[in-house]
PDB file of C-alpha atoms in Angstrom:
ATOM      1  CA  UNK A   1      36.365  38.983 -47.836  1.00  0.00           C
ATOM      2  CA  UNK A   2      39.904  39.243 -46.213  1.00  0.00           C
ATOM      3  CA  UNK A   3      40.891  41.920 -44.124  1.00  0.00           C
ATOM      4  CA  UNK A   4      43.802  42.630 -46.825  1.00  0.00           C
ATOM      5  CA  UNK A   5      41.195  43.383 -49.579  1.00  0.00           C
ATOM      6  CA  UNK A   6      38.718  45.226 -47.344  1.00  0.00           C
ATOM      7  CA  UNK A   7      41.543  47.802 -46.397  1.00  0.00           C
ATOM      8  CA  UNK A   8      42.418  48.037 -50.260  1.00  0.00           C
ATOM      9  CA  UNK A   9      38.774  49.465 -50.963  1.00  0.00           C
ATOM     10  CA  UNK A  10      38.367  53.320 -51.992  1.00  0.00           C
ATOM     11  CA  UNK A  11      36.484  55.386 -49.642  1.00  0.00           C
ATOM     12  CA  UNK A  12      33.618  55.440 -51.807  1.00  0.00           C
ATOM     13  CA  UNK A  13      33.267  51.559 -52.309  1.00  0.00           C
ATOM     14  CA  UNK A  14      33.635  51.383 -48.108  1.00  0.00           C
ATOM     15  CA  UNK A  15      30.952  54.102 -47.781  1.00  0.00           C
ATOM     16  CA  UNK A  16      28.884  51.890 -50.142  1.00  0.00           C
ATOM     17  CA  UNK A  17      29.604  48.830 -47.901  1.00  0.00           C
ATOM     18  CA  UNK A  18      28.900  50.500 -44.568  1.00  0.00           C
ATOM     19  CA  UNK A  19      25.665  51.338 -45.998  1.00  0.00           C
ATOM     20  CA  UNK A  20      24.651  47.929 -47.151  1.00  0.00           C
ATOM     21  CA  UNK A  21      25.674  46.388 -43.803  1.00  0.00           C
ATOM     22  CA  UNK A  22      23.528  48.748 -42.118  1.00  0.00           C
ATOM     23  CA  UNK A  23      20.543  48.145 -44.145  1.00  0.00           C
ATOM     24  CA  UNK A  24      21.089  44.064 -43.474  1.00  0.00           C
ATOM     25  CA  UNK A  25      24.034  42.859 -45.198  1.00  0.00           C
ATOM     26  CA  UNK A  26      25.922  40.032 -43.931  1.00  0.00           C
ATOM     27  CA  UNK A  27      30.060  40.195 -44.132  1.00  0.00           C
ATOM     28  CA  UNK A  28      32.532  38.297 -42.651  1.00  0.00           C
ATOM     29  CA  UNK A  29      35.994  39.104 -42.578  1.00  0.00           C
ATOM     30  CA  UNK A  30      38.643  36.684 -42.688  1.00  0.00           C
ATOM     31  CA  UNK A  31      41.838  38.128 -40.549  1.00  0.00           C
ATOM     32  CA  UNK A  32      44.856  37.519 -42.219  1.00  0.00           C
ATOM     33  CA  UNK A  33      47.093  40.034 -40.163  1.00  0.00           C
ATOM     34  CA  UNK A  34      47.740  40.738 -36.725  1.00  0.00           C
ATOM     35  CA  UNK A  35      46.630  44.647 -35.774  1.00  0.00           C
ATOM     36  CA  UNK A  36      49.122  46.155 -33.298  1.00  0.00           C
ATOM     37  CA  UNK A  37      48.835  45.884 -29.507  1.00  0.00           C
ATOM     38  CA  UNK A  38      45.754  47.849 -28.538  1.00  0.00           C
ATOM     39  CA  UNK A  39      44.364  48.466 -32.071  1.00  0.00           C
ATOM     40  CA  UNK A  40      40.912  47.475 -33.245  1.00  0.00           C
ATOM     41  CA  UNK A  41      40.510  44.524 -36.094  1.00  0.00           C
ATOM     42  CA  UNK A  42      39.520  46.887 -38.631  1.00  0.00           C
ATOM     43  CA  UNK A  43      37.288  50.342 -39.092  1.00  0.00           C
ATOM     44  CA  UNK A  44      34.046  48.161 -39.409  1.00  0.00           C
ATOM     45  CA  UNK A  45      35.001  46.078 -36.548  1.00  0.00           C
ATOM     46  CA  UNK A  46      35.921  48.469 -33.576  1.00  0.00           C
ATOM     47  CA  UNK A  47      37.026  45.608 -31.479  1.00  0.00           C
ATOM     48  CA  UNK A  48      40.012  45.848 -29.474  1.00  0.00           C
ATOM     49  CA  UNK A  49      42.520  43.201 -29.656  1.00  0.00           C
ATOM     50  CA  UNK A  50      45.630  42.088 -27.855  1.00  0.00           C
ATOM     51  CA  UNK A  51      49.035  39.913 -28.677  1.00  0.00           C
ATOM     52  CA  UNK A  52      48.413  36.092 -28.129  1.00  0.00           C
ATOM     53  CA  UNK A  53      52.217  33.846 -27.847  1.00  0.00           C
ATOM     54  CA  UNK A  54      50.285  30.784 -29.527  1.00  0.00           C
ATOM     55  CA  UNK A  55      49.860  30.648 -33.525  1.00  0.00           C
ATOM     56  CA  UNK A  56      47.949  27.501 -33.020  1.00  0.00           C
ATOM     57  CA  UNK A  57      44.810  25.936 -31.452  1.00  0.00           C
ATOM     58  CA  UNK A  58      44.103  21.948 -30.816  1.00  0.00           C
ATOM     59  CA  UNK A  59      40.491  21.608 -31.187  1.00  0.00           C
ATOM     60  CA  UNK A  60      38.519  18.130 -30.687  1.00  0.00           C
ATOM     61  CA  UNK A  61      36.903  17.304 -33.673  1.00  0.00           C
ATOM     62  CA  UNK A  62      35.286  13.566 -34.484  1.00  0.00           C
ATOM     63  CA  UNK A  63      36.641  12.005 -31.381  1.00  0.00           C
ATOM     64  CA  UNK A  64      40.262  13.368 -32.787  1.00  0.00           C
ATOM     65  CA  UNK A  65      42.584  16.326 -31.584  1.00  0.00           C
ATOM     66  CA  UNK A  66      42.812  18.654 -34.631  1.00  0.00           C
ATOM     67  CA  UNK A  67      45.674  21.211 -34.666  1.00  0.00           C
ATOM     68  CA  UNK A  68      44.698  24.003 -36.781  1.00  0.00           C
ATOM     69  CA  UNK A  69      46.778  27.197 -37.141  1.00  0.00           C
ATOM     70  CA  UNK A  70      45.298  30.958 -35.843  1.00  0.00           C
ATOM     71  CA  UNK A  71      46.267  33.933 -35.629  1.00  0.00           C
ATOM     72  CA  UNK A  72      48.243  35.165 -32.994  1.00  0.00           C
ATOM     73  CA  UNK A  73      45.677  37.414 -31.191  1.00  0.00           C
ATOM     74  CA  UNK A  74      43.057  37.832 -28.589  1.00  0.00           C
ATOM     75  CA  UNK A  75      39.793  39.532 -28.725  1.00  0.00           C
ATOM     76  CA  UNK A  76      39.263  41.557 -25.875  1.00  0.00           C
ATOM     77  CA  UNK A  77      35.870  41.132 -24.033  1.00  0.00           C
ATOM     78  CA  UNK A  78      33.255  43.674 -25.164  1.00  0.00           C
ATOM     79  CA  UNK A  79      29.571  43.290 -24.977  1.00  0.00           C
ATOM     80  CA  UNK A  80      28.875  43.829 -28.274  1.00  0.00           C
ATOM     81  CA  UNK A  81      30.781  40.669 -29.490  1.00  0.00           C
ATOM     82  CA  UNK A  82      28.584  37.518 -29.834  1.00  0.00           C
ATOM     83  CA  UNK A  83      30.769  34.700 -29.889  1.00  0.00           C
ATOM     84  CA  UNK A  84      30.286  31.528 -31.729  1.00  0.00           C
ATOM     85  CA  UNK A  85      33.580  29.642 -31.444  1.00  0.00           C
ATOM     86  CA  UNK A  86      35.515  29.701 -28.510  1.00  0.00           C
ATOM     87  CA  UNK A  87      38.848  28.124 -27.252  1.00  0.00           C
ATOM     88  CA  UNK A  88      39.949  28.083 -23.532  1.00  0.00           C
ATOM     89  CA  UNK A  89      38.143  31.496 -23.052  1.00  0.00           C
ATOM     90  CA  UNK A  90      39.459  33.127 -26.377  1.00  0.00           C
ATOM     91  CA  UNK A  91      36.947  34.100 -28.951  1.00  0.00           C
ATOM     92  CA  UNK A  92      38.031  32.251 -32.170  1.00  0.00           C
ATOM     93  CA  UNK A  93      35.269  33.395 -34.163  1.00  0.00           C
ATOM     94  CA  UNK A  94      32.089  35.788 -33.549  1.00  0.00           C
ATOM     95  CA  UNK A  95      29.932  38.898 -35.101  1.00  0.00           C
ATOM     96  CA  UNK A  96      28.530  42.150 -34.183  1.00  0.00           C
ATOM     97  CA  UNK A  97      25.418  44.054 -34.943  1.00  0.00           C
ATOM     98  CA  UNK A  98      25.853  47.176 -37.024  1.00  0.00           C
ATOM     99  CA  UNK A  99      22.348  48.594 -37.938  1.00  0.00           C
ATOM    100  CA  UNK A 100      20.364  45.895 -39.597  1.00  0.00           C
ATOM    101  CA  UNK A 101      23.341  43.889 -40.754  1.00  0.00           C
ATOM    102  CA  UNK A 102      26.312  41.903 -39.174  1.00  0.00           C
ATOM    103  CA  UNK A 103      29.899  41.825 -39.420  1.00  0.00           C
ATOM    104  CA  UNK A 104      31.303  38.563 -38.490  1.00  0.00           C
ATOM    105  CA  UNK A 105      35.309  37.599 -37.981  1.00  0.00           C
ATOM    106  CA  UNK A 106      36.974  34.375 -38.283  1.00  0.00           C
ATOM    107  CA  UNK A 107      40.405  34.025 -36.605  1.00  0.00           C
ATOM    108  CA  UNK A 108      41.362  30.414 -37.484  1.00  0.00           C
ATOM    109  CA  UNK A 109      43.495  29.740 -40.698  1.00  0.00           C
ATOM    110  CA  UNK A 110      43.861  27.092 -43.049  1.00  0.00           C
ATOM    111  CA  UNK A 111      40.892  25.280 -42.284  1.00  0.00           C
ATOM    112  CA  UNK A 112      40.738  24.296 -45.904  1.00  0.00           C
ATOM    113  CA  UNK A 113      42.601  21.164 -45.112  1.00  0.00           C
ATOM    114  CA  UNK A 114      39.943  19.849 -43.128  1.00  0.00           C
ATOM    115  CA  UNK A 115      37.785  19.895 -46.631  1.00  0.00           C
ATOM    116  CA  UNK A 116      40.683  18.706 -48.959  1.00  0.00           C
ATOM    117  CA  UNK A 117      41.198  15.799 -46.244  1.00  0.00           C
ATOM    118  CA  UNK A 118      37.714  14.850 -46.600  1.00  0.00           C
ATOM    119  CA  UNK A 119      36.276  16.088 -43.330  1.00  0.00           C
ATOM    120  CA  UNK A 120      33.533  18.077 -44.321  1.00  0.00           C
ATOM    121  CA  UNK A 121      31.697  17.685 -41.042  1.00  0.00           C
ATOM    122  CA  UNK A 122      34.367  18.987 -39.226  1.00  0.00           C
ATOM    123  CA  UNK A 123      34.918  21.955 -41.884  1.00  0.00           C
ATOM    124  CA  UNK A 124      31.199  22.895 -41.797  1.00  0.00           C
ATOM    125  CA  UNK A 125      31.270  22.625 -37.970  1.00  0.00           C
ATOM    126  CA  UNK A 126      33.429  25.774 -38.036  1.00  0.00           C
ATOM    127  CA  UNK A 127      32.013  27.893 -40.834  1.00  0.00           C
ATOM    128  CA  UNK A 128      27.989  27.093 -40.838  1.00  0.00           C
ATOM    129  CA  UNK A 129      27.100  28.972 -37.492  1.00  0.00           C
ATOM    130  CA  UNK A 130      29.279  31.881 -38.675  1.00  0.00           C
ATOM    131  CA  UNK A 131      27.693  32.209 -41.873  1.00  0.00           C
ATOM    132  CA  UNK A 132      24.041  31.633 -40.678  1.00  0.00           C
ATOM    133  CA  UNK A 133      24.674  34.153 -37.901  1.00  0.00           C
ATOM    134  CA  UNK A 134      26.124  36.627 -40.110  1.00  0.00           C
ATOM    135  CA  UNK A 135      23.738  36.226 -43.115  1.00  0.00           C
ATOM    136  CA  UNK A 136      21.733  38.942 -43.998  1.00  0.00           C
ATOM    137  CA  UNK A 137      17.710  37.816 -42.178  1.00  0.00           C
ATOM    138  CA  UNK A 138      14.446  37.117 -44.188  1.00  0.00           C
ATOM    139  CA  UNK A 139      12.240  40.424 -44.175  1.00  0.00           C
ATOM    140  CA  UNK A 140       9.399  38.240 -43.486  1.00  0.00           C
ATOM    141  CA  UNK A 141       5.776  39.700 -43.576  1.00  0.00           C
ATOM    142  CA  UNK A 142       4.508  36.892 -41.221  1.00  0.00           C
ATOM    143  CA  UNK A 143       6.295  34.237 -39.366  1.00  0.00           C
ATOM    144  CA  UNK A 144       4.768  30.939 -38.618  1.00  0.00           C
ATOM    145  CA  UNK A 145       5.884  28.343 -36.157  1.00  0.00           C
ATOM    146  CA  UNK A 146       4.808  25.134 -34.727  1.00  0.00           C
ATOM    147  CA  UNK A 147       4.748  25.308 -30.748  1.00  0.00           C
ATOM    148  CA  UNK A 148       4.217  21.516 -30.881  1.00  0.00           C
ATOM    149  CA  UNK A 149       7.268  19.297 -30.543  1.00  0.00           C
ATOM    150  CA  UNK A 150       8.315  17.174 -33.120  1.00  0.00           C
ATOM    151  CA  UNK A 151       7.603  14.444 -33.905  1.00  0.00           C
ATOM    152  CA  UNK A 152       3.924  14.665 -35.337  1.00  0.00           C
ATOM    153  CA  UNK A 153       1.606  11.871 -35.700  1.00  0.00           C
ATOM    154  CA  UNK A 154      -1.850  11.684 -37.355  1.00  0.00           C
ATOM    155  CA  UNK A 155      -5.251  12.679 -35.681  1.00  0.00           C
ATOM    156  CA  UNK A 156      -3.128  14.577 -33.225  1.00  0.00           C
ATOM    157  CA  UNK A 157      -3.385  18.314 -32.285  1.00  0.00           C
ATOM    158  CA  UNK A 158      -0.754  20.564 -33.499  1.00  0.00           C
ATOM    159  CA  UNK A 159      -0.342  24.164 -32.086  1.00  0.00           C
ATOM    160  CA  UNK A 160       0.550  26.786 -34.286  1.00  0.00           C
ATOM    161  CA  UNK A 161       1.915  30.627 -33.785  1.00  0.00           C
ATOM    162  CA  UNK A 162       1.611  32.848 -36.254  1.00  0.00           C
ATOM    163  CA  UNK A 163       3.688  36.650 -35.752  1.00  0.00           C
ATOM    164  CA  UNK A 164       2.043  39.263 -38.342  1.00  0.00           C
ATOM    165  CA  UNK A 165       2.722  42.466 -39.308  1.00  0.00           C
ATOM    166  CA  UNK A 166      -0.457  44.356 -38.141  1.00  0.00           C
ATOM    167  CA  UNK A 167      -2.976  42.702 -40.122  1.00  0.00           C
ATOM    168  CA  UNK A 168      -5.335  39.546 -39.414  1.00  0.00           C
ATOM    169  CA  UNK A 169      -3.645  36.683 -41.255  1.00  0.00           C
ATOM    170  CA  UNK A 170      -5.317  34.130 -42.709  1.00  0.00           C
ATOM    171  CA  UNK A 171      -3.749  30.847 -42.361  1.00  0.00           C
ATOM    172  CA  UNK A 172      -3.823  27.763 -44.519  1.00  0.00           C
ATOM    173  CA  UNK A 173      -2.935  24.028 -43.376  1.00  0.00           C
ATOM    174  CA  UNK A 174      -2.827  22.667 -46.727  1.00  0.00           C
ATOM    175  CA  UNK A 175      -6.187  24.037 -48.339  1.00  0.00           C
ATOM    176  CA  UNK A 176      -7.710  24.192 -45.281  1.00  0.00           C
ATOM    177  CA  UNK A 177      -8.268  27.706 -43.211  1.00  0.00           C
ATOM    178  CA  UNK A 178      -7.226  27.418 -39.646  1.00  0.00           C
ATOM    179  CA  UNK A 179      -9.145  29.459 -37.059  1.00  0.00           C
ATOM    180  CA  UNK A 180      -6.925  31.814 -35.121  1.00  0.00           C
ATOM    181  CA  UNK A 181      -7.143  33.989 -31.849  1.00  0.00           C
ATOM    182  CA  UNK A 182      -4.835  36.864 -30.993  1.00  0.00           C
ATOM    183  CA  UNK A 183      -2.737  36.711 -27.579  1.00  0.00           C
ATOM    184  CA  UNK A 184      -4.911  38.617 -25.169  1.00  0.00           C
ATOM    185  CA  UNK A 185      -1.485  40.550 -24.216  1.00  0.00           C
ATOM    186  CA  UNK A 186       0.844  40.824 -27.158  1.00  0.00           C
ATOM    187  CA  UNK A 187      -0.818  42.581 -30.412  1.00  0.00           C
ATOM    188  CA  UNK A 188      -0.359  40.598 -33.742  1.00  0.00           C
ATOM    189  CA  UNK A 189       0.376  37.295 -32.242  1.00  0.00           C
ATOM    190  CA  UNK A 190      -1.820  34.664 -33.190  1.00  0.00           C
ATOM    191  CA  UNK A 191      -2.508  31.132 -32.023  1.00  0.00           C
ATOM    192  CA  UNK A 192      -4.198  28.069 -33.847  1.00  0.00           C
ATOM    193  CA  UNK A 193      -4.684  24.233 -33.627  1.00  0.00           C
ATOM    194  CA  UNK A 194      -5.274  21.752 -36.036  1.00  0.00           C
ATOM    195  CA  UNK A 195      -5.298  18.046 -36.331  1.00  0.00           C
ATOM    196  CA  UNK A 196      -2.365  16.354 -38.183  1.00  0.00           C
ATOM    197  CA  UNK A 197      -3.604  14.393 -41.417  1.00  0.00           C
ATOM    198  CA  UNK A 198      -1.745  11.508 -43.198  1.00  0.00           C
ATOM    199  CA  UNK A 199       1.477  10.752 -43.091  1.00  0.00           C
ATOM    200  CA  UNK A 200       3.833  12.853 -45.075  1.00  0.00           C
ATOM    201  CA  UNK A 201       4.879  16.305 -46.157  1.00  0.00           C
ATOM    202  CA  UNK A 202       2.195  19.077 -44.975  1.00  0.00           C
ATOM    203  CA  UNK A 203       2.465  22.904 -45.429  1.00  0.00           C
ATOM    204  CA  UNK A 204       1.519  25.828 -43.587  1.00  0.00           C
ATOM    205  CA  UNK A 205       1.060  28.940 -45.893  1.00  0.00           C
ATOM    206  CA  UNK A 206      -0.427  32.521 -45.243  1.00  0.00           C
ATOM    207  CA  UNK A 207      -3.250  33.652 -48.091  1.00  0.00           C
ATOM    208  CA  UNK A 208      -1.804  36.600 -50.169  1.00  0.00           C
ATOM    209  CA  UNK A 209       1.767  36.081 -48.523  1.00  0.00           C
ATOM    210  CA  UNK A 210       4.917  33.785 -49.596  1.00  0.00           C
ATOM    211  CA  UNK A 211       5.490  32.946 -45.755  1.00  0.00           C
ATOM    212  CA  UNK A 212       5.206  28.925 -45.764  1.00  0.00           C
ATOM    213  CA  UNK A 213       6.159  26.415 -43.289  1.00  0.00           C
ATOM    214  CA  UNK A 214       6.631  23.058 -43.725  1.00  0.00           C
ATOM    215  CA  UNK A 215       6.404  19.989 -41.742  1.00  0.00           C
ATOM    216  CA  UNK A 216       6.416  16.285 -41.823  1.00  0.00           C
ATOM    217  CA  UNK A 217       4.119  13.871 -40.214  1.00  0.00           C
ATOM    218  CA  UNK A 218       5.399  10.588 -39.070  1.00  0.00           C
ATOM    219  CA  UNK A 219       4.098   7.296 -38.973  1.00  0.00           C
ATOM    220  CA  UNK A 220       2.888   5.144 -36.044  1.00  0.00           C
ATOM    221  CA  UNK A 221       5.663   3.734 -34.333  1.00  0.00           C
ATOM    222  CA  UNK A 222       8.419   6.039 -35.304  1.00  0.00           C
ATOM    223  CA  UNK A 223      10.244   8.489 -33.180  1.00  0.00           C
ATOM    224  CA  UNK A 224       9.253   6.725 -30.369  1.00  0.00           C
ATOM    225  CA  UNK A 225      12.552   7.135 -28.165  1.00  0.00           C
ATOM    226  CA  UNK A 226      12.496  11.082 -29.427  1.00  0.00           C
ATOM    227  CA  UNK A 227       8.773  11.342 -28.375  1.00  0.00           C
ATOM    228  CA  UNK A 228       9.462   9.542 -24.897  1.00  0.00           C
ATOM    229  CA  UNK A 229      12.361  12.280 -24.127  1.00  0.00           C
ATOM    230  CA  UNK A 230      10.092  15.126 -25.077  1.00  0.00           C
ATOM    231  CA  UNK A 231       7.933  13.776 -22.546  1.00  0.00           C
ATOM    232  CA  UNK A 232      10.036  13.439 -19.669  1.00  0.00           C
ATOM    233  CA  UNK A 233      11.349  16.997 -20.107  1.00  0.00           C
ATOM    234  CA  UNK A 234       8.076  18.178 -20.278  1.00  0.00           C
ATOM    235  CA  UNK A 235       7.047  16.399 -16.938  1.00  0.00           C
ATOM    236  CA  UNK A 236      10.528  17.709 -15.607  1.00  0.00           C
ATOM    237  CA  UNK A 237       9.349  21.015 -16.447  1.00  0.00           C
ATOM    238  CA  UNK A 238       6.023  21.092 -14.933  1.00  0.00           C
ATOM    239  CA  UNK A 239       7.309  19.129 -12.156  1.00  0.00           C
ATOM    240  CA  UNK A 240       9.905  22.218 -11.205  1.00  0.00           C
ATOM    241  CA  UNK A 241       7.694  24.486 -11.764  1.00  0.00           C
ATOM    242  CA  UNK A 242       5.068  22.840  -9.444  1.00  0.00           C
ATOM    243  CA  UNK A 243       7.735  22.606  -6.675  1.00  0.00           C
ATOM    244  CA  UNK A 244       8.565  26.236  -7.077  1.00  0.00           C
ATOM    245  CA  UNK A 245       5.238  27.673  -7.133  1.00  0.00           C
ATOM    246  CA  UNK A 246       4.666  25.271  -3.623  1.00  0.00           C
ATOM    247  CA  UNK A 247       7.771  26.625  -2.063  1.00  0.00           C
ATOM    248  CA  UNK A 248       6.229  30.129  -2.290  1.00  0.00           C
ATOM    249  CA  UNK A 249       4.168  31.979  -0.196  1.00  0.00           C
ATOM    250  CA  UNK A 250       0.623  30.854   0.230  1.00  0.00           C
ATOM    251  CA  UNK A 251      -2.490  33.302   0.713  1.00  0.00           C
ATOM    252  CA  UNK A 252      -5.110  32.666   3.322  1.00  0.00           C
ATOM    253  CA  UNK A 253      -8.533  34.559   2.720  1.00  0.00           C
ATOM    254  CA  UNK A 254     -10.710  35.632   5.311  1.00  0.00           C
ATOM    255  CA  UNK A 255     -14.292  36.576   5.149  1.00  0.00           C
ATOM    256  CA  UNK A 256     -14.819  40.333   5.789  1.00  0.00           C
ATOM    257  CA  UNK A 257     -17.452  41.079   8.662  1.00  0.00           C
ATOM    258  CA  UNK A 258     -20.934  41.742   7.589  1.00  0.00           C
ATOM    259  CA  UNK A 259     -21.105  44.947   9.826  1.00  0.00           C
ATOM    260  CA  UNK A 260     -19.156  47.075   6.816  1.00  0.00           C
ATOM    261  CA  UNK A 261     -21.900  45.697   4.109  1.00  0.00           C
ATOM    262  CA  UNK A 262     -24.264  46.799   6.547  1.00  0.00           C
ATOM    263  CA  UNK A 263     -22.764  50.329   7.235  1.00  0.00           C
ATOM    264  CA  UNK A 264     -22.431  50.450   3.575  1.00  0.00           C
ATOM    265  CA  UNK A 265     -26.319  49.873   2.803  1.00  0.00           C
ATOM    266  CA  UNK A 266     -27.311  52.222   5.267  1.00  0.00           C
ATOM    267  CA  UNK A 267     -24.979  55.045   3.792  1.00  0.00           C
ATOM    268  CA  UNK A 268     -26.238  54.284   0.333  1.00  0.00           C
ATOM    269  CA  UNK A 269     -29.759  54.289   1.433  1.00  0.00           C
ATOM    270  CA  UNK A 270     -29.373  57.642   3.359  1.00  0.00           C
ATOM    271  CA  UNK A 271     -27.531  59.473   0.494  1.00  0.00           C
ATOM    272  CA  UNK A 272     -30.552  58.229  -2.251  1.00  0.00           C
ATOM    273  CA  UNK A 273     -33.186  59.737   0.449  1.00  0.00           C
ATOM    274  CA  UNK A 274     -31.239  62.813   0.821  1.00  0.00           C
ATOM    275  CA  UNK A 275     -30.412  63.615  -2.562  1.00  0.00           C
ATOM    276  CA  UNK A 276     -33.611  64.514  -3.944  1.00  0.00           C
ATOM    277  CA  UNK A 277     -34.086  67.157  -1.058  1.00  0.00           C
ATOM    278  CA  UNK A 278     -30.480  68.838  -1.624  1.00  0.00           C
TER     279      UNK A 278
END
């Protein structure tokens, strides 16, 4: 919605909109007017603004420098603002949370020209992250996640994690049940391991629930460069962790003198002999 149309809503409509956002609705406001210095963007967006002399920005897209109109205003820094697109330290698009929902804003203008020129990737790079981050989140009873990095190959282990809503989930890999073990520290977090099957698409499902997770098993020899990059990254992280541990303090254990054990033994025997007499 654009800010002008939003301001034209009556009080009842605004309250209904605020309640819907608080319950999880996502809203993106396309700013089309510059607020006064020090004023907020909108009653729904209590973000302070400042005047800016520039009404265009130059952004590099697809190895080309593009000039895009922008509202001549700056967004005052605030902890509640989650920036999505910035330029020279100025936030051009972002969002803030309101209850279970989110309210996003876009200061760039006339971006439709990119779409008309056939630059769909550039147009999507300005809008897709904002819409995805502001959209209503899915209410999942269980969340499935593969811990093993892509690519996946046949007859190799796949580690899967399931975050449940309190019940013991029954995880199915295609049609076979996967044995799960709960985390010893965190409740309702379950781990399992399977071996990837034949090449092609496969799916994890939760019995009695709509939660699903699809993954693709690649053929031998595919994605070798990506697998090598993953291995290098994991080896680097392991080496860094080992160096951090080795650079720390080391503990040296010394044996306790047997004299203390002898005194403890004498005290215990004396107590056992004296207790019945008391």
